[in-house]
């Protein structure tokens, strides 16, 4: 019995080690990605510095050339030439891209072994240059639907968008005399009503959990805006003088009345797993939130 | 008496007047005559000649007055006090172009000396007439009027505002587009004087569409024109980020960089100033300048100039490096640090040295890589000597101290730090020892080098109060070495050894 227990423990340890090692690999990739995307990309910095030093060299070369010629007009001409060259290069690249895209779209016009394609007519001495382009092109696949990033919306946004405006509207209106679909289907207007019913959040969800705290912060902020003097109004004039208070014997002895917290509940800070206290939140009455809002007719109590 | 004889009298008088006025005008060109002329009361004599019937006499009298007023401000004040200005302004509107040129010359000569005199000119309503002169056909008249307006606007913001309110700016922008080079120069200089006082005035100049025309003129071969144009653009760009962005949008980069290696010193200086004013506002603008290759161009320009011409370039490198560490790294790879340390050691003037020290501090303060790049060029001892020397001005001392502190806090390049152990004053020594205490525990080669170069010995000799930060650093350095070595290098060890010899009982066998 004990021997199988040992094997089980060993197996368990081995599997956990494997999982941890795999998790390390995954985390390594993820952390690298996160740091490069959001914090600092070392390779981008190196690339940037390389480009800057290249530009510097270009400017220094040009300056040396211009200084040796000693003519300002040359500078103007060279500058104009440089701009022209860059523009031409950009144009050529654009043309190349366009041609490539077209070749990919028309790639089915390539000639096969049996049938020569339209660009490879047997009456011509040599195939049209497009033929070669088509041979090089990769077939165009369907565009994959772009995954739209879903941003988490807060409740108020959703509340705003379940207004009447957010009814889905297609570009063309539905026909006036829409023939009823044959079959045991419900009335279309009822279905649409039910489908696009506006959100009616429960009381528990409608207000934020720490609403009281937020309201207090809000009030404090407004008061700070409004008040001219930030110093707290002290209750009496010699408040700032910190005279040591001499407590009464009753309070200064060891045998003082114990606080209620200690009386009813013992706390051990060493055992706490996080340092935040519980939030006082009232639980909701689930029953009342379902009141009158069930989907089926059978449950219609009201 | 016959009619002819009567007329002859008048002719003689006219000839006398003409001769007098011409001689005075000629004498006024030489400075040594002017005192004599003033003592002889030439002002009161010239004043009625301004109202003379003969136009030539009027013009020459005005010219003579202008030359006199140009010389010093006492004479200019005498012109003002003599109520000559209203008369000039009145006749300016109706006379021919020679008179207009001469009268504008007088106004310019009076207005250039002080704000009060310029205010007197504004008070007598000269601005409107000068602006009307700006619309004249003759380019000489336009030039004289633009020059006068420029000198008036130069003094302070209120006078500039008065010039702008008179509607001068659109006309000056039109003047810039004229083909005559002299007119372009003067108009650019006037716009520069208007724009330099406040952002609102600069905005007015930009709204009149001046920036595009000024930017086109950067490539003009005339050096004085380029100098004025660059000055105007830099006065516009210095006030705020939006104005600097508008100047940049006029596509001055990379054309401005060709101006940086012009033969004329002032053109180089103004081009550096323009780039500095653009780069100082935000990191994005600095990045734009660096991407266009501005850092290398400015560094080369600093290398080819001497003295005050270098100052804007040095400040520009400091501003660029101050924005972010990537930009500071870009300045370093453009070989800026050797150039700046050359400036620091070569230049005789304190304010240029202070600027170079500040710029080096900004480059070196970001990360250990940056501090290492600065420390490798051996600038830290130079900075220390500048800080310690009693001849340096206070500004230079403060800036070099800050630069040393900034660089030291990040410096992990120990060979550069070692000289500091010997020379530095206590407040800097604290930082140096702190840096050693951070680097030594992790690097064994450095520890060995530290011992062999005598650094450990020096550290033991430092007296520090127990419990102070310096003592903590010294303790952490001592903890890196075995106890015997520490004791060996501590001062007075040879004495303790000798004492032990004295007190040793030899083993008698």
PDB file of N, CA and C in Angstrom, chain A residues 40 45 48-50 52-53 55-56 59-60 62-63 66-67 70 72-73 75-76 79 82-83, chain B residues 219 226 254-255 257 260-263 287 290-293 296-297 300-301 326 329-330 333-334:
ATOM      1  N   UNK A  40       9.374  48.725 -23.352  1.00  0.00           N
ATOM      2  CA  UNK A  40      10.601  49.154 -24.013  1.00  0.00           C
ATOM      3  C   UNK A  40      11.028  48.054 -24.955  1.00  0.00           C
ATOM      4  N   UNK A  45      15.020  50.164 -30.472  1.00  0.00           N
ATOM      5  CA  UNK A  45      15.994  51.215 -30.138  1.00  0.00           C
ATOM      6  C   UNK A  45      17.259  51.050 -30.949  1.00  0.00           C
ATOM      7  N   UNK A  48      16.594  52.097 -34.478  1.00  0.00           N
ATOM      8  CA  UNK A  48      16.462  53.550 -34.553  1.00  0.00           C
ATOM      9  C   UNK A  48      17.826  54.209 -34.530  1.00  0.00           C
ATOM     10  N   UNK A  49      18.694  53.747 -33.620  1.00  0.00           N
ATOM     11  CA  UNK A  49      20.017  54.364 -33.541  1.00  0.00           C
ATOM     12  C   UNK A  49      20.802  54.104 -34.819  1.00  0.00           C
ATOM     13  N   UNK A  50      20.609  52.942 -35.396  1.00  0.00           N
ATOM     14  CA  UNK A  50      21.317  52.633 -36.650  1.00  0.00           C
ATOM     15  C   UNK A  50      20.855  53.579 -37.752  1.00  0.00           C
ATOM     16  N   UNK A  52      19.524  56.519 -37.396  1.00  0.00           N
ATOM     17  CA  UNK A  52      20.000  57.889 -37.125  1.00  0.00           C
ATOM     18  C   UNK A  52      21.449  58.036 -37.546  1.00  0.00           C
ATOM     19  N   UNK A  53      22.279  57.024 -37.240  1.00  0.00           N
ATOM     20  CA  UNK A  53      23.690  57.175 -37.629  1.00  0.00           C
ATOM     21  C   UNK A  53      23.833  57.140 -39.140  1.00  0.00           C
ATOM     22  N   UNK A  55      21.597  58.364 -41.298  1.00  0.00           N
ATOM     23  CA  UNK A  55      21.220  59.709 -41.753  1.00  0.00           C
ATOM     24  C   UNK A  55      22.346  60.686 -41.492  1.00  0.00           C
ATOM     25  N   UNK A  56      22.976  60.545 -40.304  1.00  0.00           N
ATOM     26  CA  UNK A  56      24.087  61.443 -39.994  1.00  0.00           C
ATOM     27  C   UNK A  56      25.195  61.314 -41.016  1.00  0.00           C
ATOM     28  N   UNK A  59      24.233  62.997 -44.228  1.00  0.00           N
ATOM     29  CA  UNK A  59      24.337  64.451 -44.152  1.00  0.00           C
ATOM     30  C   UNK A  59      25.791  64.883 -44.151  1.00  0.00           C
ATOM     31  N   UNK A  60      26.637  64.119 -43.432  1.00  0.00           N
ATOM     32  CA  UNK A  60      28.043  64.521 -43.371  1.00  0.00           C
ATOM     33  C   UNK A  60      28.711  64.384 -44.729  1.00  0.00           C
ATOM     34  N   UNK A  62      27.206  64.542 -47.667  1.00  0.00           N
ATOM     35  CA  UNK A  62      26.695  65.591 -48.529  1.00  0.00           C
ATOM     36  C   UNK A  62      27.347  66.912 -48.196  1.00  0.00           C
ATOM     37  N   UNK A  63      27.523  67.157 -46.889  1.00  0.00           N
ATOM     38  CA  UNK A  63      28.144  68.413 -46.494  1.00  0.00           C
ATOM     39  C   UNK A  63      29.568  68.491 -47.026  1.00  0.00           C
ATOM     40  N   UNK A  66      29.440  69.231 -50.659  1.00  0.00           N
ATOM     41  CA  UNK A  66      29.029  70.614 -50.914  1.00  0.00           C
ATOM     42  C   UNK A  66      30.128  71.572 -50.499  1.00  0.00           C
ATOM     43  N   UNK A  67      30.765  71.292 -49.381  1.00  0.00           N
ATOM     44  CA  UNK A  67      31.832  72.189 -48.923  1.00  0.00           C
ATOM     45  C   UNK A  67      32.960  72.199 -49.934  1.00  0.00           C
ATOM     46  N   UNK A  70      31.733  74.245 -52.805  1.00  0.00           N
ATOM     47  CA  UNK A  70      31.729  75.637 -52.366  1.00  0.00           C
ATOM     48  C   UNK A  70      30.640  76.465 -53.005  1.00  0.00           C
ATOM     49  N   UNK A  72      26.497  77.330 -53.196  1.00  0.00           N
ATOM     50  CA  UNK A  72      25.228  77.127 -52.517  1.00  0.00           C
ATOM     51  C   UNK A  72      24.160  76.604 -53.458  1.00  0.00           C
ATOM     52  N   UNK A  73      24.259  77.003 -54.702  1.00  0.00           N
ATOM     53  CA  UNK A  73      23.214  76.571 -55.634  1.00  0.00           C
ATOM     54  C   UNK A  73      23.278  75.070 -55.800  1.00  0.00           C
ATOM     55  N   UNK A  75      23.838  73.060 -53.578  1.00  0.00           N
ATOM     56  CA  UNK A  75      23.089  72.467 -52.460  1.00  0.00           C
ATOM     57  C   UNK A  75      21.624  72.359 -52.828  1.00  0.00           C
ATOM     58  N   UNK A  76      21.109  73.429 -53.424  1.00  0.00           N
ATOM     59  CA  UNK A  76      19.708  73.427 -53.804  1.00  0.00           C
ATOM     60  C   UNK A  76      19.436  72.333 -54.806  1.00  0.00           C
ATOM     61  N   UNK A  79      19.660  68.919 -53.278  1.00  0.00           N
ATOM     62  CA  UNK A  79      18.488  68.663 -52.446  1.00  0.00           C
ATOM     63  C   UNK A  79      17.301  68.285 -53.296  1.00  0.00           C
ATOM     64  N   UNK A  82      17.749  64.842 -54.621  1.00  0.00           N
ATOM     65  CA  UNK A  82      17.511  63.807 -53.625  1.00  0.00           C
ATOM     66  C   UNK A  82      16.024  63.565 -53.448  1.00  0.00           C
ATOM     67  N   UNK A  83      15.293  64.673 -53.403  1.00  0.00           N
ATOM     68  CA  UNK A  83      13.852  64.537 -53.240  1.00  0.00           C
ATOM     69  C   UNK A  83      13.237  63.787 -54.400  1.00  0.00           C
TER      70      UNK A  83
ATOM     71  N   UNK B 219      17.223  79.228 -48.715  1.00  0.00           N
ATOM     72  CA  UNK B 219      18.240  78.762 -49.653  1.00  0.00           C
ATOM     73  C   UNK B 219      18.832  79.860 -50.508  1.00  0.00           C
ATOM     74  N   UNK B 226      20.052  85.480 -45.410  1.00  0.00           N
ATOM     75  CA  UNK B 226      19.847  84.223 -44.681  1.00  0.00           C
ATOM     76  C   UNK B 226      19.903  84.461 -43.179  1.00  0.00           C
ATOM     77  N   UNK B 254      15.295  69.080 -44.247  1.00  0.00           N
ATOM     78  CA  UNK B 254      16.707  69.228 -43.875  1.00  0.00           C
ATOM     79  C   UNK B 254      17.424  70.401 -44.525  1.00  0.00           C
ATOM     80  N   UNK B 255      16.672  71.367 -45.059  1.00  0.00           N
ATOM     81  CA  UNK B 255      17.330  72.476 -45.759  1.00  0.00           C
ATOM     82  C   UNK B 255      18.156  73.329 -44.807  1.00  0.00           C
ATOM     83  N   UNK B 257      19.878  72.404 -42.466  1.00  0.00           N
ATOM     84  CA  UNK B 257      21.157  71.785 -42.146  1.00  0.00           C
ATOM     85  C   UNK B 257      22.240  72.200 -43.141  1.00  0.00           C
ATOM     86  N   UNK B 260      24.025  75.190 -41.978  1.00  0.00           N
ATOM     87  CA  UNK B 260      24.917  75.058 -40.839  1.00  0.00           C
ATOM     88  C   UNK B 260      26.368  75.013 -41.255  1.00  0.00           C
ATOM     89  N   UNK B 261      26.639  74.812 -42.545  1.00  0.00           N
ATOM     90  CA  UNK B 261      28.053  74.803 -42.893  1.00  0.00           C
ATOM     91  C   UNK B 261      28.355  75.937 -43.862  1.00  0.00           C
ATOM     92  N   UNK B 262      27.567  76.998 -43.734  1.00  0.00           N
ATOM     93  CA  UNK B 262      27.800  78.199 -44.526  1.00  0.00           C
ATOM     94  C   UNK B 262      29.111  78.860 -44.089  1.00  0.00           C
ATOM     95  N   UNK B 263      29.657  79.693 -44.979  1.00  0.00           N
ATOM     96  CA  UNK B 263      30.948  80.303 -44.614  1.00  0.00           C
ATOM     97  C   UNK B 263      30.769  81.408 -43.586  1.00  0.00           C
ATOM     98  N   UNK B 287      13.052  64.777 -31.394  1.00  0.00           N
ATOM     99  CA  UNK B 287      13.220  63.543 -32.156  1.00  0.00           C
ATOM    100  C   UNK B 287      13.185  63.835 -33.643  1.00  0.00           C
ATOM    101  N   UNK B 290      16.511  65.158 -34.608  1.00  0.00           N
ATOM    102  CA  UNK B 290      17.546  64.119 -34.651  1.00  0.00           C
ATOM    103  C   UNK B 290      17.333  63.200 -35.848  1.00  0.00           C
ATOM    104  N   UNK B 291      16.054  62.883 -36.152  1.00  0.00           N
ATOM    105  CA  UNK B 291      15.783  62.000 -37.286  1.00  0.00           C
ATOM    106  C   UNK B 291      16.232  62.611 -38.592  1.00  0.00           C
ATOM    107  N   UNK B 292      16.169  63.945 -38.669  1.00  0.00           N
ATOM    108  CA  UNK B 292      16.597  64.588 -39.909  1.00  0.00           C
ATOM    109  C   UNK B 292      18.101  64.714 -39.989  1.00  0.00           C
ATOM    110  N   UNK B 293      18.821  64.190 -38.996  1.00  0.00           N
ATOM    111  CA  UNK B 293      20.271  64.302 -39.016  1.00  0.00           C
ATOM    112  C   UNK B 293      20.780  65.591 -38.418  1.00  0.00           C
ATOM    113  N   UNK B 296      24.082  65.438 -35.946  1.00  0.00           N
ATOM    114  CA  UNK B 296      25.410  65.375 -36.567  1.00  0.00           C
ATOM    115  C   UNK B 296      25.795  66.712 -37.172  1.00  0.00           C
ATOM    116  N   UNK B 297      24.813  67.355 -37.819  1.00  0.00           N
ATOM    117  CA  UNK B 297      25.113  68.630 -38.466  1.00  0.00           C
ATOM    118  C   UNK B 297      25.541  69.666 -37.443  1.00  0.00           C
ATOM    119  N   UNK B 300      29.052  68.959 -36.110  1.00  0.00           N
ATOM    120  CA  UNK B 300      30.083  69.412 -37.052  1.00  0.00           C
ATOM    121  C   UNK B 300      30.207  70.915 -37.038  1.00  0.00           C
ATOM    122  N   UNK B 301      29.077  71.600 -36.914  1.00  0.00           N
ATOM    123  CA  UNK B 301      29.100  73.068 -36.908  1.00  0.00           C
ATOM    124  C   UNK B 301      29.837  73.577 -35.685  1.00  0.00           C
ATOM    125  N   UNK B 326      16.754  57.915 -24.997  1.00  0.00           N
ATOM    126  CA  UNK B 326      17.005  57.496 -26.382  1.00  0.00           C
ATOM    127  C   UNK B 326      17.647  58.615 -27.175  1.00  0.00           C
ATOM    128  N   UNK B 329      21.171  58.958 -26.226  1.00  0.00           N
ATOM    129  CA  UNK B 329      21.971  57.923 -26.883  1.00  0.00           C
ATOM    130  C   UNK B 329      22.223  58.292 -28.327  1.00  0.00           C
ATOM    131  N   UNK B 330      21.215  58.903 -28.969  1.00  0.00           N
ATOM    132  CA  UNK B 330      21.411  59.335 -30.355  1.00  0.00           C
ATOM    133  C   UNK B 330      22.492  60.405 -30.438  1.00  0.00           C
ATOM    134  N   UNK B 333      25.864  58.604 -30.133  1.00  0.00           N
ATOM    135  CA  UNK B 333      26.388  57.900 -31.307  1.00  0.00           C
ATOM    136  C   UNK B 333      26.697  58.855 -32.435  1.00  0.00           C
ATOM    137  N   UNK B 334      26.168  60.076 -32.401  1.00  0.00           N
ATOM    138  CA  UNK B 334      26.569  61.061 -33.405  1.00  0.00           C
ATOM    139  C   UNK B 334      27.888  61.707 -33.045  1.00  0.00           C
TER     140      UNK B 334
END
